[in-house]
Every structure is written in structure tokens, then in C-alpha cells.
PDB file of C-alpha atoms and ligand atoms in Angstrom:
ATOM      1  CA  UNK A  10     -10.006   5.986 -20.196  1.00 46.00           C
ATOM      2  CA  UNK A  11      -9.395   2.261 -21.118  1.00 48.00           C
ATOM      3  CA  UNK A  12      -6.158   3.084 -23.617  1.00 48.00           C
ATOM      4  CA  UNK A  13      -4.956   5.562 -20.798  1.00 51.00           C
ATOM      5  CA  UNK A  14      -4.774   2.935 -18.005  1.00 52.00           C
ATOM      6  CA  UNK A  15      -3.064   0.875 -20.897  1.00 48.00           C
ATOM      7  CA  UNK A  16      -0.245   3.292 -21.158  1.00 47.00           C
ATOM      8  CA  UNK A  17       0.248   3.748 -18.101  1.00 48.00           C
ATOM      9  CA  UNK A  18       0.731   0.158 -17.358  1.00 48.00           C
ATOM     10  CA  UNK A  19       3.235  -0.135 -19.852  1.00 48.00           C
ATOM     11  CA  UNK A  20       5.265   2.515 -18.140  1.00 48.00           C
ATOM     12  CA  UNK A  21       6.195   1.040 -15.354  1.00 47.00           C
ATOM     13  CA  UNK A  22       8.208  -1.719 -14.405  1.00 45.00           C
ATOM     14  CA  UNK A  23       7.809  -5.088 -16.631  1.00 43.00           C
ATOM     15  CA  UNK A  24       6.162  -7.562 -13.827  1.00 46.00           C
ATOM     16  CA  UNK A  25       3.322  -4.844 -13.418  1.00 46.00           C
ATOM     17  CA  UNK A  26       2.852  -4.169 -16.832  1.00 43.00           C
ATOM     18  CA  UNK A  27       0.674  -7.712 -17.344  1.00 51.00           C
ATOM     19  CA  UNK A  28      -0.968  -6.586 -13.872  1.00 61.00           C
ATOM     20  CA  UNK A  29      -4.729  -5.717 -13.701  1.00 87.00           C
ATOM     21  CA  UNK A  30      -4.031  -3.187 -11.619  1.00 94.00           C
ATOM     22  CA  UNK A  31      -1.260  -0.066 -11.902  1.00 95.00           C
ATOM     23  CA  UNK A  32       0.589   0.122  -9.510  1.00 96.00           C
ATOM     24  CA  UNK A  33       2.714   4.010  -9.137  1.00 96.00           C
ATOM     25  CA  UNK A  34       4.813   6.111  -6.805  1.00 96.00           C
ATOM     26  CA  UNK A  35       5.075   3.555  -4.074  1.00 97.00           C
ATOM     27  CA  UNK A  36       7.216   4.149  -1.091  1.00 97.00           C
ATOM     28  CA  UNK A  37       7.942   3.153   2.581  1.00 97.00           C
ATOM     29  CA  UNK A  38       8.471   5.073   5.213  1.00 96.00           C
ATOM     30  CA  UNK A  39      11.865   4.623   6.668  1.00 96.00           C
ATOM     31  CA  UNK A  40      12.469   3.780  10.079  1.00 95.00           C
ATOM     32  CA  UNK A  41      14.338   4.480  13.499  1.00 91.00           C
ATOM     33  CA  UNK A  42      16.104   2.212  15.938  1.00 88.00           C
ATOM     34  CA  UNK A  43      13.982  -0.372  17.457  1.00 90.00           C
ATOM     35  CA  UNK A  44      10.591   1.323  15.304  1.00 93.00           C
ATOM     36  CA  UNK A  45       8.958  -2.342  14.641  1.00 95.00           C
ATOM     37  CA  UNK A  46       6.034  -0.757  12.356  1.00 96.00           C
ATOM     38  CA  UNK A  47       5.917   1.706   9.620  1.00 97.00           C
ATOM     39  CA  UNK A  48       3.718   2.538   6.689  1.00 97.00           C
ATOM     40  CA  UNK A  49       3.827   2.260   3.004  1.00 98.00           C
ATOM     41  CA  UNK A  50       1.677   4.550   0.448  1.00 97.00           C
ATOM     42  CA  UNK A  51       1.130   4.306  -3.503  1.00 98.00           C
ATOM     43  CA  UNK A  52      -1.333   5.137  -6.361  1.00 98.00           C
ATOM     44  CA  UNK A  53      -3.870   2.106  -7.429  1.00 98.00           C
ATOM     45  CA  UNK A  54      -5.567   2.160 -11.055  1.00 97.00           C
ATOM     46  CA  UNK A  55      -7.577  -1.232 -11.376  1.00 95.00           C
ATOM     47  CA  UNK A  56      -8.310  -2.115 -14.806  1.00 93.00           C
ATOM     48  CA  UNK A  57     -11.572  -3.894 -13.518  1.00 92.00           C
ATOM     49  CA  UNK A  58     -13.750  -3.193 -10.278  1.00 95.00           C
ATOM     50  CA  UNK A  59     -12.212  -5.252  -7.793  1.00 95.00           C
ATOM     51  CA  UNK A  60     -10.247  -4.921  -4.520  1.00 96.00           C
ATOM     52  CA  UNK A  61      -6.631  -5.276  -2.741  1.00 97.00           C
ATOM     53  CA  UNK A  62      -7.418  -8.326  -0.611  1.00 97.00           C
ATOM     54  CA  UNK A  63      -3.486  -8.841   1.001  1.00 97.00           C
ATOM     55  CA  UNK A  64      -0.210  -7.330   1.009  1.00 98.00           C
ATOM     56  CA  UNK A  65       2.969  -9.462   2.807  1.00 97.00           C
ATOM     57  CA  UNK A  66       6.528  -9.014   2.791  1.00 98.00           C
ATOM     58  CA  UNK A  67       9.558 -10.863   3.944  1.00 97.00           C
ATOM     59  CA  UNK A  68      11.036  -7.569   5.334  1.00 97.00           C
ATOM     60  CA  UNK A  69       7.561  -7.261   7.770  1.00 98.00           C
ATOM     61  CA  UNK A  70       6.079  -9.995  10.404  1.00 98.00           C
ATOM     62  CA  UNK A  71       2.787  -8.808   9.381  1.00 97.00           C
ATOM     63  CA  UNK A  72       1.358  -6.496   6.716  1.00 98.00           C
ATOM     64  CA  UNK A  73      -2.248  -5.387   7.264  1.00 98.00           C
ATOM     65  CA  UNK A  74      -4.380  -2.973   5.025  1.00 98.00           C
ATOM     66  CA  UNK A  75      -5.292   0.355   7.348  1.00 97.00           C
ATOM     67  CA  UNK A  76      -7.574   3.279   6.920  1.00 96.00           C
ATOM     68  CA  UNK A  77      -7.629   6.470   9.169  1.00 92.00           C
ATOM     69  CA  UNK A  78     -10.642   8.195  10.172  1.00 88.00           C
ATOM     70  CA  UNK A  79     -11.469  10.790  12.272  1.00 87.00           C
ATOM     71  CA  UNK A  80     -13.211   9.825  15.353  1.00 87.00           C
ATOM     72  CA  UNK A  81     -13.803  12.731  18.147  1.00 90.00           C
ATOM     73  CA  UNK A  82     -11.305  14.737  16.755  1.00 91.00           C
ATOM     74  CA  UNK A  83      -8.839  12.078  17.084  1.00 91.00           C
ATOM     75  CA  UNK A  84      -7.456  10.670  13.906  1.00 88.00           C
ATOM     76  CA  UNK A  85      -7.372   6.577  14.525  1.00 92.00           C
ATOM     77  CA  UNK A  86      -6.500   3.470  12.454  1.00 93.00           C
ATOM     78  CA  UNK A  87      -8.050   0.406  12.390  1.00 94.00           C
ATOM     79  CA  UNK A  88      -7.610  -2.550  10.246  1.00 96.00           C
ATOM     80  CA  UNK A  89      -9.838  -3.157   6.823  1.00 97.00           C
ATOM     81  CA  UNK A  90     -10.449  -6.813   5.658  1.00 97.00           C
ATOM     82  CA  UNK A  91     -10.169  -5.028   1.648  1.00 97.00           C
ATOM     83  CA  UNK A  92      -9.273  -2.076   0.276  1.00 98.00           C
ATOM     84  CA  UNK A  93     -12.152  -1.418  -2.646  1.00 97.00           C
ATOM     85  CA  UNK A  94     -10.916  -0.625  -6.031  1.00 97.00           C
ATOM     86  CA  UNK A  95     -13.704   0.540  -8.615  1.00 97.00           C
ATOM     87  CA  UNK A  96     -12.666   0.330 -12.156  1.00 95.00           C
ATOM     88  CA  UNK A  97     -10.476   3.064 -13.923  1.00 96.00           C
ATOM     89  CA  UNK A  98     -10.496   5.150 -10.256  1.00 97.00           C
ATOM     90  CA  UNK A  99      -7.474   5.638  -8.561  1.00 98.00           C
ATOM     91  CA  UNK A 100      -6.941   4.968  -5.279  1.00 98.00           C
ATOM     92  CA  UNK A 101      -4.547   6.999  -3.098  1.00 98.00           C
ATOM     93  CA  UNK A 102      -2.536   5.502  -0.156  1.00 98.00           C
ATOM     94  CA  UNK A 103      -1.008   7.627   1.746  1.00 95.00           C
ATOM     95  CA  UNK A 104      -0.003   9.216   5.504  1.00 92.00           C
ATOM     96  CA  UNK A 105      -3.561  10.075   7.196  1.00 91.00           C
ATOM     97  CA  UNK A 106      -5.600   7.891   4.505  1.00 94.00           C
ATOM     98  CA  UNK A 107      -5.695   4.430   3.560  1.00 97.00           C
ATOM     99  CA  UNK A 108      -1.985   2.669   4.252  1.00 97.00           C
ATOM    100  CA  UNK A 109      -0.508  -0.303   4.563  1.00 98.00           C
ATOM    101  CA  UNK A 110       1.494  -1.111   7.700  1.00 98.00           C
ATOM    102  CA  UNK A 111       4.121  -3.473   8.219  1.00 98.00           C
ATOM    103  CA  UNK A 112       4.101  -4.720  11.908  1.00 97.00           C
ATOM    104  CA  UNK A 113       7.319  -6.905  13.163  1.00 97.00           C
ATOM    105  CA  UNK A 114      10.025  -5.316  11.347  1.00 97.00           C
ATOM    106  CA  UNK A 115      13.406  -7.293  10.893  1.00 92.00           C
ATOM    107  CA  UNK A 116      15.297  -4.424  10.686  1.00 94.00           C
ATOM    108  CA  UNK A 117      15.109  -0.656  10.236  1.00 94.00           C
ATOM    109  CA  UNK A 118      14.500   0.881   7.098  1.00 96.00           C
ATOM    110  CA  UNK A 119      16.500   3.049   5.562  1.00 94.00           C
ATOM    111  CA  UNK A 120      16.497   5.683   2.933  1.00 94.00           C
ATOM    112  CA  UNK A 121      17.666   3.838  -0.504  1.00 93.00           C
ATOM    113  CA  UNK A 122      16.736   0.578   0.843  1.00 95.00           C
ATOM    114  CA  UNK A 123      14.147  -1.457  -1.191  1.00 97.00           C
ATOM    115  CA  UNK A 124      11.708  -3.561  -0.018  1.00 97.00           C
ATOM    116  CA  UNK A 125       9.903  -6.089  -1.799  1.00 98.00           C
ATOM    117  CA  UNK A 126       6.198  -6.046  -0.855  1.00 98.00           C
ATOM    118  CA  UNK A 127       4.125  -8.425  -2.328  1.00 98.00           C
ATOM    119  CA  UNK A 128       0.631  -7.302  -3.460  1.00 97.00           C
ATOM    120  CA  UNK A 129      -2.597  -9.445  -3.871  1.00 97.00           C
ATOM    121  CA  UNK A 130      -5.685  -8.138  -5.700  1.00 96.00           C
ATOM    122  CA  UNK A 131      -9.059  -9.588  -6.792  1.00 94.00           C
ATOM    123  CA  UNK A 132     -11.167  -8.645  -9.578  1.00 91.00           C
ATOM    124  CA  UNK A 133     -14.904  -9.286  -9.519  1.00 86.00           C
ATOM    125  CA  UNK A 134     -15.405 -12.628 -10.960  1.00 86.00           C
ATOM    126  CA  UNK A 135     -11.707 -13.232 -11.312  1.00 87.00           C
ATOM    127  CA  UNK A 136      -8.541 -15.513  -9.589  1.00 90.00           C
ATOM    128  CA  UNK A 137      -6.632 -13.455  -7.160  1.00 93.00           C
ATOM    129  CA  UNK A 138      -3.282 -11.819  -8.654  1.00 94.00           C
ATOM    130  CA  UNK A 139      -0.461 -11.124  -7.106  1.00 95.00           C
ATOM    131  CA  UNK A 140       2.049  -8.200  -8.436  1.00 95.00           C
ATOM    132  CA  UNK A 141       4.965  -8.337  -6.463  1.00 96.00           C
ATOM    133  CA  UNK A 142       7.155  -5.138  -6.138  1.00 97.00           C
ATOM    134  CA  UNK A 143      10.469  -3.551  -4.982  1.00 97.00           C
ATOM    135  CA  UNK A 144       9.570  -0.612  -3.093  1.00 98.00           C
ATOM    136  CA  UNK A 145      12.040   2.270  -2.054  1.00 97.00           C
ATOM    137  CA  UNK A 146      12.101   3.518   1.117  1.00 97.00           C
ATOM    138  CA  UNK A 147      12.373   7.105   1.676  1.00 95.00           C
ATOM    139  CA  UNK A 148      13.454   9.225   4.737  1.00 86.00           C
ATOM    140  CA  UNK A 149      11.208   9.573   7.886  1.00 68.00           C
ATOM    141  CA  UNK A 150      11.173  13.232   8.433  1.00 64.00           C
ATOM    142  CA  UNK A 151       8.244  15.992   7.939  1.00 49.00           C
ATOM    143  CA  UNK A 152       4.576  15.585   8.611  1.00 45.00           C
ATOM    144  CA  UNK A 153       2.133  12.769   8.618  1.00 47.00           C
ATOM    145  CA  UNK A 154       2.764  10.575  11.212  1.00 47.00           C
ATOM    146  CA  UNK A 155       1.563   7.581  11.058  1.00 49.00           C
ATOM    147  CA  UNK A 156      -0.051   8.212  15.019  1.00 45.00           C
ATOM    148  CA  UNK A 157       0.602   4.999  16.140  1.00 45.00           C
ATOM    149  CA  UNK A 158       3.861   3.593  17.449  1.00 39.00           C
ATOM    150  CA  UNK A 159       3.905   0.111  18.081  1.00 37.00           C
TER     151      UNK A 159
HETATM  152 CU1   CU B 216      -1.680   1.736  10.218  1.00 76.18          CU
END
């Protein structure tokens, strides 16, 4: 397991390579005229058990870590202080699971547009590290709403 995660670090692009986490196939969801909020989903590996503990961006006011959960047969979101992230497991954000969401957008997102979001996680017993990417926004169409439209 160990020299697979090590592979697949080395794959990607060079700043996440020395991360402690993997960070794969992230993406935003684009945006519509005056939309202020939208989501963005990826694939965590962390080398070590730890967790995400923040996520910012210049393009957002706000970025918050969000799960979904079914509550009376209505899917809601709330807000989670940390996103856990056992060692060598991966973690899957995406629409109706864990997400991030950017609240205050500048500007509307659109396809082929690339948005740095800055990630920050913390191993058990270890400083925080921040991995800081550029992630591509792809087009709002099909399922998985985010159900919220703020
Ligand atoms: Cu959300």
C-alpha cells in the first residue's frame, strides 16, 4: 500500500508530489449568473491518519468543508469543523457526499476556468500543511445538485 500511495504522488502535479496527502481528479462546479456558491469534489489519499482542517480561495468569500446526509428523506448539508482522513483510505468528495463549498463568489465560473483552492491538512502529531492547487472548473449541467442555492 505504502509504495502505491508513493506512485501515485509522484504522478501528479510537482507542488503535491512532497504533499502528505494525494490529492486527484479535483474539479469545481461551474456557475450561472449571479450563483454566489458552488461546490468542489476530489479524491484524498493521506499518507498518515490525519484530517483536512481548511480549504480557502481567493476566487470564494468563504470556503467551508460540507457533508450531506439524509435527514427525513430530505438530503441536507451542514457544515463539518474536519473532514477525517485515515491513513492509506481514500476519501471521496463529491455531489451528494462530503464537498467543499465556496460561498461569496467574485465571479461566475466557467468551464476551462481554473481556480486555485488552497488546501490545509493535519496529520496526527504533525504541523498543518498546506497543498495549494489549480482546480478546473467543469460545466454545470446533469445531476447532483448541490440542493442548496444561496
Ligand atoms: Cu455545501
Amino acid at each position: 500500500m505504502k509504495s502505491i500511495f508513493v506512485a501515485a504522488a509522484m504522478l501528479v502535479a510537482a507542488p503535491v508530489a512532497l504533499a502528505q496527502v494525494a490529492v486527484s481528479d479535483a474539479w469545481i462546479r461551474g456557475t450561472v449568473a449571479h450563483q454566489t456558491a458552488t461546490g468542489a469534489f476530489m479524491q484524498l489519499v493521506a499518507e498518515r491518519d490525519g484530517r483536512l482542517v481548511e480549504a480557502n480561495s481567493p476566487a470564494a468569500a468563504q470556503v467551508e468543508i460540507h457533508e450531506m446526509r439524509m435527514e427525513n428523506d430530505v438530503m441536507r448539508m451542514r457544515r463539518i469543523d474536519a473532514l477525517p482522513l485515515p491513513a492509506g483510505k481514500q476519501v471521496v468528495l463529491q455531489p451528494g457526499g462530503f464537498h467543499l463549498m465556496l460561498t461569496g463568489l467574485k465571479a461566475p465560473l466557467r468551464e476551462g476556468d481554473k481556480v486555485p483552492l488552497s488546501l490545509v491538512f493535519q496529520a496526527d502529531g504533525q504541523a498543518p500543511q498546506t497543498v495549494r492547487l489549480d482546480v478546473p472548473v467543469r460545466a454545470l449541467h446533469g445531476k447532483g445538485g448541490l440542493g442548496h442555492g444561496r
